[in-house]
Backbone as numpy.savetxt, mean C-alpha at the origin, in Angstrom:
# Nx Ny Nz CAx CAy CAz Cx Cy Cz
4.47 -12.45 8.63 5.84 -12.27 8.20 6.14 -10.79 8.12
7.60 -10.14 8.60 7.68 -9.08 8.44 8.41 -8.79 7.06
8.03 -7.95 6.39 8.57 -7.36 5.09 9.43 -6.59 5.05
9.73 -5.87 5.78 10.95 -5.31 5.85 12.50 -6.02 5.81
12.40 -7.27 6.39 13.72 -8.02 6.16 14.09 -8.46 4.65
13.16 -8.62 4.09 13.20 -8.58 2.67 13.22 -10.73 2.50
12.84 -11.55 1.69 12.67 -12.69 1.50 11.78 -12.91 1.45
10.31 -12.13 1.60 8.86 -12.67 1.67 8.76 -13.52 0.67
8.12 -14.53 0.85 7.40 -15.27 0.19 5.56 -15.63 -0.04
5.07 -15.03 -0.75 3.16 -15.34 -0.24 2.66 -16.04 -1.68
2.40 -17.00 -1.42 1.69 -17.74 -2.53 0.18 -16.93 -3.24
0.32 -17.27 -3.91 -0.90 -16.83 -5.21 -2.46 -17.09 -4.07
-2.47 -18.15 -3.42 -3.83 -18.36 -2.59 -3.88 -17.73 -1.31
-2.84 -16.97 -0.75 -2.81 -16.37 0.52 -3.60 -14.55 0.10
-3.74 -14.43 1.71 -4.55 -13.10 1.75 -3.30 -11.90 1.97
-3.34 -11.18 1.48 -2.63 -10.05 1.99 -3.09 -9.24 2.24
-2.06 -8.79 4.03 -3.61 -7.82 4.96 -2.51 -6.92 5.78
-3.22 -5.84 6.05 -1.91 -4.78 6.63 -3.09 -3.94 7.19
-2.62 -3.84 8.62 -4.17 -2.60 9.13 -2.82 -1.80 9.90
-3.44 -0.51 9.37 -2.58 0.85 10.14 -0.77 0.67 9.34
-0.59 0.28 8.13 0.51 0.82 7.43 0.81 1.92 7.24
1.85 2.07 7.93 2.06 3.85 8.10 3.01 4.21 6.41
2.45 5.17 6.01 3.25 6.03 4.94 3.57 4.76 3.84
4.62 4.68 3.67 5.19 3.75 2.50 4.82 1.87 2.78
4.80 1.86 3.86 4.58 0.81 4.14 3.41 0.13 3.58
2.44 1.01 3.36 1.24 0.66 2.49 1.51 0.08 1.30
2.72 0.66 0.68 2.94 0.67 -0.56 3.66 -0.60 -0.81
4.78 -0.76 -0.16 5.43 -2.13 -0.19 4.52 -3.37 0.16
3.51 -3.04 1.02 2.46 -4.41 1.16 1.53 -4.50 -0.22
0.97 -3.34 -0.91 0.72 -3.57 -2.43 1.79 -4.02 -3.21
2.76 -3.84 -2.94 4.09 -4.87 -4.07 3.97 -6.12 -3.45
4.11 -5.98 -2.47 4.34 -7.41 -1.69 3.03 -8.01 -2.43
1.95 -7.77 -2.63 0.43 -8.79 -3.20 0.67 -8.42 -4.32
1.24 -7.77 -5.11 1.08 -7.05 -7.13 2.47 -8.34 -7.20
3.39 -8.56 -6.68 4.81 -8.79 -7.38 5.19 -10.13 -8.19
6.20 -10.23 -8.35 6.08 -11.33 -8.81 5.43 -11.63 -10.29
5.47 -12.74 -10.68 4.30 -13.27 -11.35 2.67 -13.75 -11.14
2.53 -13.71 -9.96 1.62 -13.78 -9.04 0.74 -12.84 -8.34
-0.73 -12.48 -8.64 -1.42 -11.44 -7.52 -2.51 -12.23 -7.22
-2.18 -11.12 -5.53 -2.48 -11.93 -4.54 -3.77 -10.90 -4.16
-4.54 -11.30 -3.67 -5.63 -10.59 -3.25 -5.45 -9.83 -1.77
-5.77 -8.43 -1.27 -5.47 -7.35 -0.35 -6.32 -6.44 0.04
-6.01 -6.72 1.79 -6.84 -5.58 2.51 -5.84 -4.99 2.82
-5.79 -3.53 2.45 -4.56 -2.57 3.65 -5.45 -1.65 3.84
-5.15 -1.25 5.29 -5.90 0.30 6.06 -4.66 0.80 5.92
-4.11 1.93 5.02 -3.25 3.08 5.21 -3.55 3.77 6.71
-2.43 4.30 7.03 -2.65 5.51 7.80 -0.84 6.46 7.73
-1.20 7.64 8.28 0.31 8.48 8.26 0.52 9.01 7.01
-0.04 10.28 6.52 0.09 10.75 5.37 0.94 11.83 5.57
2.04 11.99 5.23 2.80 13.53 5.67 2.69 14.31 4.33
2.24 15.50 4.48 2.46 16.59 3.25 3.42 16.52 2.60
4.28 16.40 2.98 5.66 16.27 2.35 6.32 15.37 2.63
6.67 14.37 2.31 6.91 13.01 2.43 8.53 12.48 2.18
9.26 12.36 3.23 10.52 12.20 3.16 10.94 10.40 3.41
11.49 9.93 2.14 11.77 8.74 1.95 12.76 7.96 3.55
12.40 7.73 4.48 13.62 7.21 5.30 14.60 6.24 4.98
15.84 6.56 6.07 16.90 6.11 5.51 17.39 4.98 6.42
16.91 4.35 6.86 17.16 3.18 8.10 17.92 1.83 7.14
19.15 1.34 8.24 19.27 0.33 7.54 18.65 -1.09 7.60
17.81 -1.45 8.13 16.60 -2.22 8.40 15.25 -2.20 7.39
15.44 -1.03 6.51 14.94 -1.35 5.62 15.40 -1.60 4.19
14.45 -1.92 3.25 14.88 -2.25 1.80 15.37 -0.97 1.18
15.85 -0.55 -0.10 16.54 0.61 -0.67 15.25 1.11 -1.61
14.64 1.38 -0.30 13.40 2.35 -1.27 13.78 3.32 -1.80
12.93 4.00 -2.31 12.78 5.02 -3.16 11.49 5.55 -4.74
11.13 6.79 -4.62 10.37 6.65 -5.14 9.78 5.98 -6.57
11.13 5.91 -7.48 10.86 4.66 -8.11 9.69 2.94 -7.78
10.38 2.81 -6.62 9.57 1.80 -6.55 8.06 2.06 -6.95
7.39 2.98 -6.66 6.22 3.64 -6.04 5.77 4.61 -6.89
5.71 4.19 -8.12 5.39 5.39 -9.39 4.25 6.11 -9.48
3.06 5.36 -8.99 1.61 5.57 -8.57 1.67 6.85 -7.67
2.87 7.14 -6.88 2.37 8.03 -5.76 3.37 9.52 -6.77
3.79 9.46 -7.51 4.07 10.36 -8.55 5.42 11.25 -7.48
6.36 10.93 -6.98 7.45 11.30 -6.52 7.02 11.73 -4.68
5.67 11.53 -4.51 5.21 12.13 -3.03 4.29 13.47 -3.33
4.29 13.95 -4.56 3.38 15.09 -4.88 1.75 14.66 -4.45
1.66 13.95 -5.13 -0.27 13.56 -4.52 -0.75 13.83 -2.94
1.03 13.53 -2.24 0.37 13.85 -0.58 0.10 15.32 -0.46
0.29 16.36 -0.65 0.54 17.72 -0.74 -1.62 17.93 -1.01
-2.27 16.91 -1.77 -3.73 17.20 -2.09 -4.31 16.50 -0.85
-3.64 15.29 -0.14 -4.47 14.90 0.92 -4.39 13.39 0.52
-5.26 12.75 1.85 -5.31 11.40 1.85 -5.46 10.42 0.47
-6.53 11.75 0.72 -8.11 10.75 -0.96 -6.80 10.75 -1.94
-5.92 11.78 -2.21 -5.44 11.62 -3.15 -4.64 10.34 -3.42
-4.10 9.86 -2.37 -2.96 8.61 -2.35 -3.89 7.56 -2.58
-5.09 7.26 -1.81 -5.90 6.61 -1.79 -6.22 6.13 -3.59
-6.59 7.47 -4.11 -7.44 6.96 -5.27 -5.94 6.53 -6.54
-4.80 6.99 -6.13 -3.46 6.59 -7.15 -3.70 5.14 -6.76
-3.54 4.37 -5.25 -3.35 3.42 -4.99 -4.63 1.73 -5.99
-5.43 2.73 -5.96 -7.05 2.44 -6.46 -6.41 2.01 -7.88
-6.35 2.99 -8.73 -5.64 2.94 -10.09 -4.47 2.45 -10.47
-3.89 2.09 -9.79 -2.66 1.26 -9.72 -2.61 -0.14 -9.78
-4.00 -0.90 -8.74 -4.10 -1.62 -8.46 -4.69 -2.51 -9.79
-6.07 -1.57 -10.41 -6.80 -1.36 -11.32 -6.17 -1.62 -12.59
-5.09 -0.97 -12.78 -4.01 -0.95 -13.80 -2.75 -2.80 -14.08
-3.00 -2.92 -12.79 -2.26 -4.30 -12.37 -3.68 -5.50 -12.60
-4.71 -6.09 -12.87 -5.90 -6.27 -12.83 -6.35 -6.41 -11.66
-6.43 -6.01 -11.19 -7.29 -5.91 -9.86 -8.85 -5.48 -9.79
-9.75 -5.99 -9.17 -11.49 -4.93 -9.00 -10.98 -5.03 -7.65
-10.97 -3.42 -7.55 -10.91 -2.64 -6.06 -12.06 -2.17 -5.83
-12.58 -2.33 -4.44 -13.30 -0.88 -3.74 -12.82 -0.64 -2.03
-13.64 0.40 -2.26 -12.50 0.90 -0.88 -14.03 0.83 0.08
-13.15 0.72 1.09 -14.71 0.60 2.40 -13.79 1.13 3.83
-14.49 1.27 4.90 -13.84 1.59 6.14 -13.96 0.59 7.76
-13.21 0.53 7.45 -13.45 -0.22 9.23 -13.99 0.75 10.66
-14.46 0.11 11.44 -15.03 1.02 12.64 -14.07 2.10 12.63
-14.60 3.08 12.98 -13.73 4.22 13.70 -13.38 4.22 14.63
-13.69 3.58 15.84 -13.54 3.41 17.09 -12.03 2.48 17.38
-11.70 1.88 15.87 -10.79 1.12 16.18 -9.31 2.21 15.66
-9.71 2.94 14.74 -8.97 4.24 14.31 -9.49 4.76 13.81
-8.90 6.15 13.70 -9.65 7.59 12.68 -8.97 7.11 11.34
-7.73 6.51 11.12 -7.11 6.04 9.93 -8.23 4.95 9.12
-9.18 5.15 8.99 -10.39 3.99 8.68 -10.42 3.29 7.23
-9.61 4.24 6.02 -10.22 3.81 4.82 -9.39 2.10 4.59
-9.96 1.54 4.11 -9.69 0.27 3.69 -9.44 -0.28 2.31
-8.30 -0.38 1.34 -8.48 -0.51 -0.02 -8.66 -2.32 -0.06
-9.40 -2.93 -0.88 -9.83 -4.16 -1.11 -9.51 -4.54 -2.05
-8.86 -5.61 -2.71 -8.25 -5.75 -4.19 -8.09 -7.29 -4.21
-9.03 -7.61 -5.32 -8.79 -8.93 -5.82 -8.75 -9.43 -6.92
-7.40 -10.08 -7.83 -7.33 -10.44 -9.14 -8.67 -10.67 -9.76
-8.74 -10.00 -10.57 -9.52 -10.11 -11.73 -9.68 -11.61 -12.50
């Protein structure tokens, strides 16, 4: 299902999985498994970290903004690097009950490799 149209629906027993979520998109697939009354268990491979991180304005997507996304502290954490988004995302998850660990998929399939893993507690 694509998330961007906005109506997702994922039941409490489904997997939620996202390989190569560029930038924010990572982030809305962690709401998409945190939301609700319901968490759902999640693999996302991030990739696309920009230093400075400019919210887009497409109308095809939902009315993001950094609100949604409090963990990433307004886009400042990108400015330290990957690890940094990485380990907010970690603690976020952690904070929501989640036991995370992070692992990597081949490299060969991307240099974007890290993998966050998250399953209700």
């Amino acid at each position: 299902q694509d998330l961007r149209y906005g109506g997702l629906e994922i039941d409490s027993t489904e997997l939620v999985v996202s390989c190569h979520a560029c930038s924010f998109l990572s982030d809305e697939i962690i709401l998409a498994a945190t939301g609700s009354d319901k968490r759902r268990p999640l693999v996302v491979v991030p990739c696309c970290y920009e230093k400075y991180p400019v919210i887009p304005n497409r109308p095809w997507m939902p009315a993001w903004n950094w609100e949604r996304w409090p963990w990433l502290e307004g886009g400042t954490l990108n400015e330290q690097g990957p690890a940094s988004v990485h380990d907010a995302r970690v603690r976020h998850l952690q904070r929501s009950g989640y036991v995370v660990e992070m692992d990597h998929i081949d490299p060969a399939i991307t240099n974007m490799n890290a993998a966050i893993i998250a399953r209700p507690s």
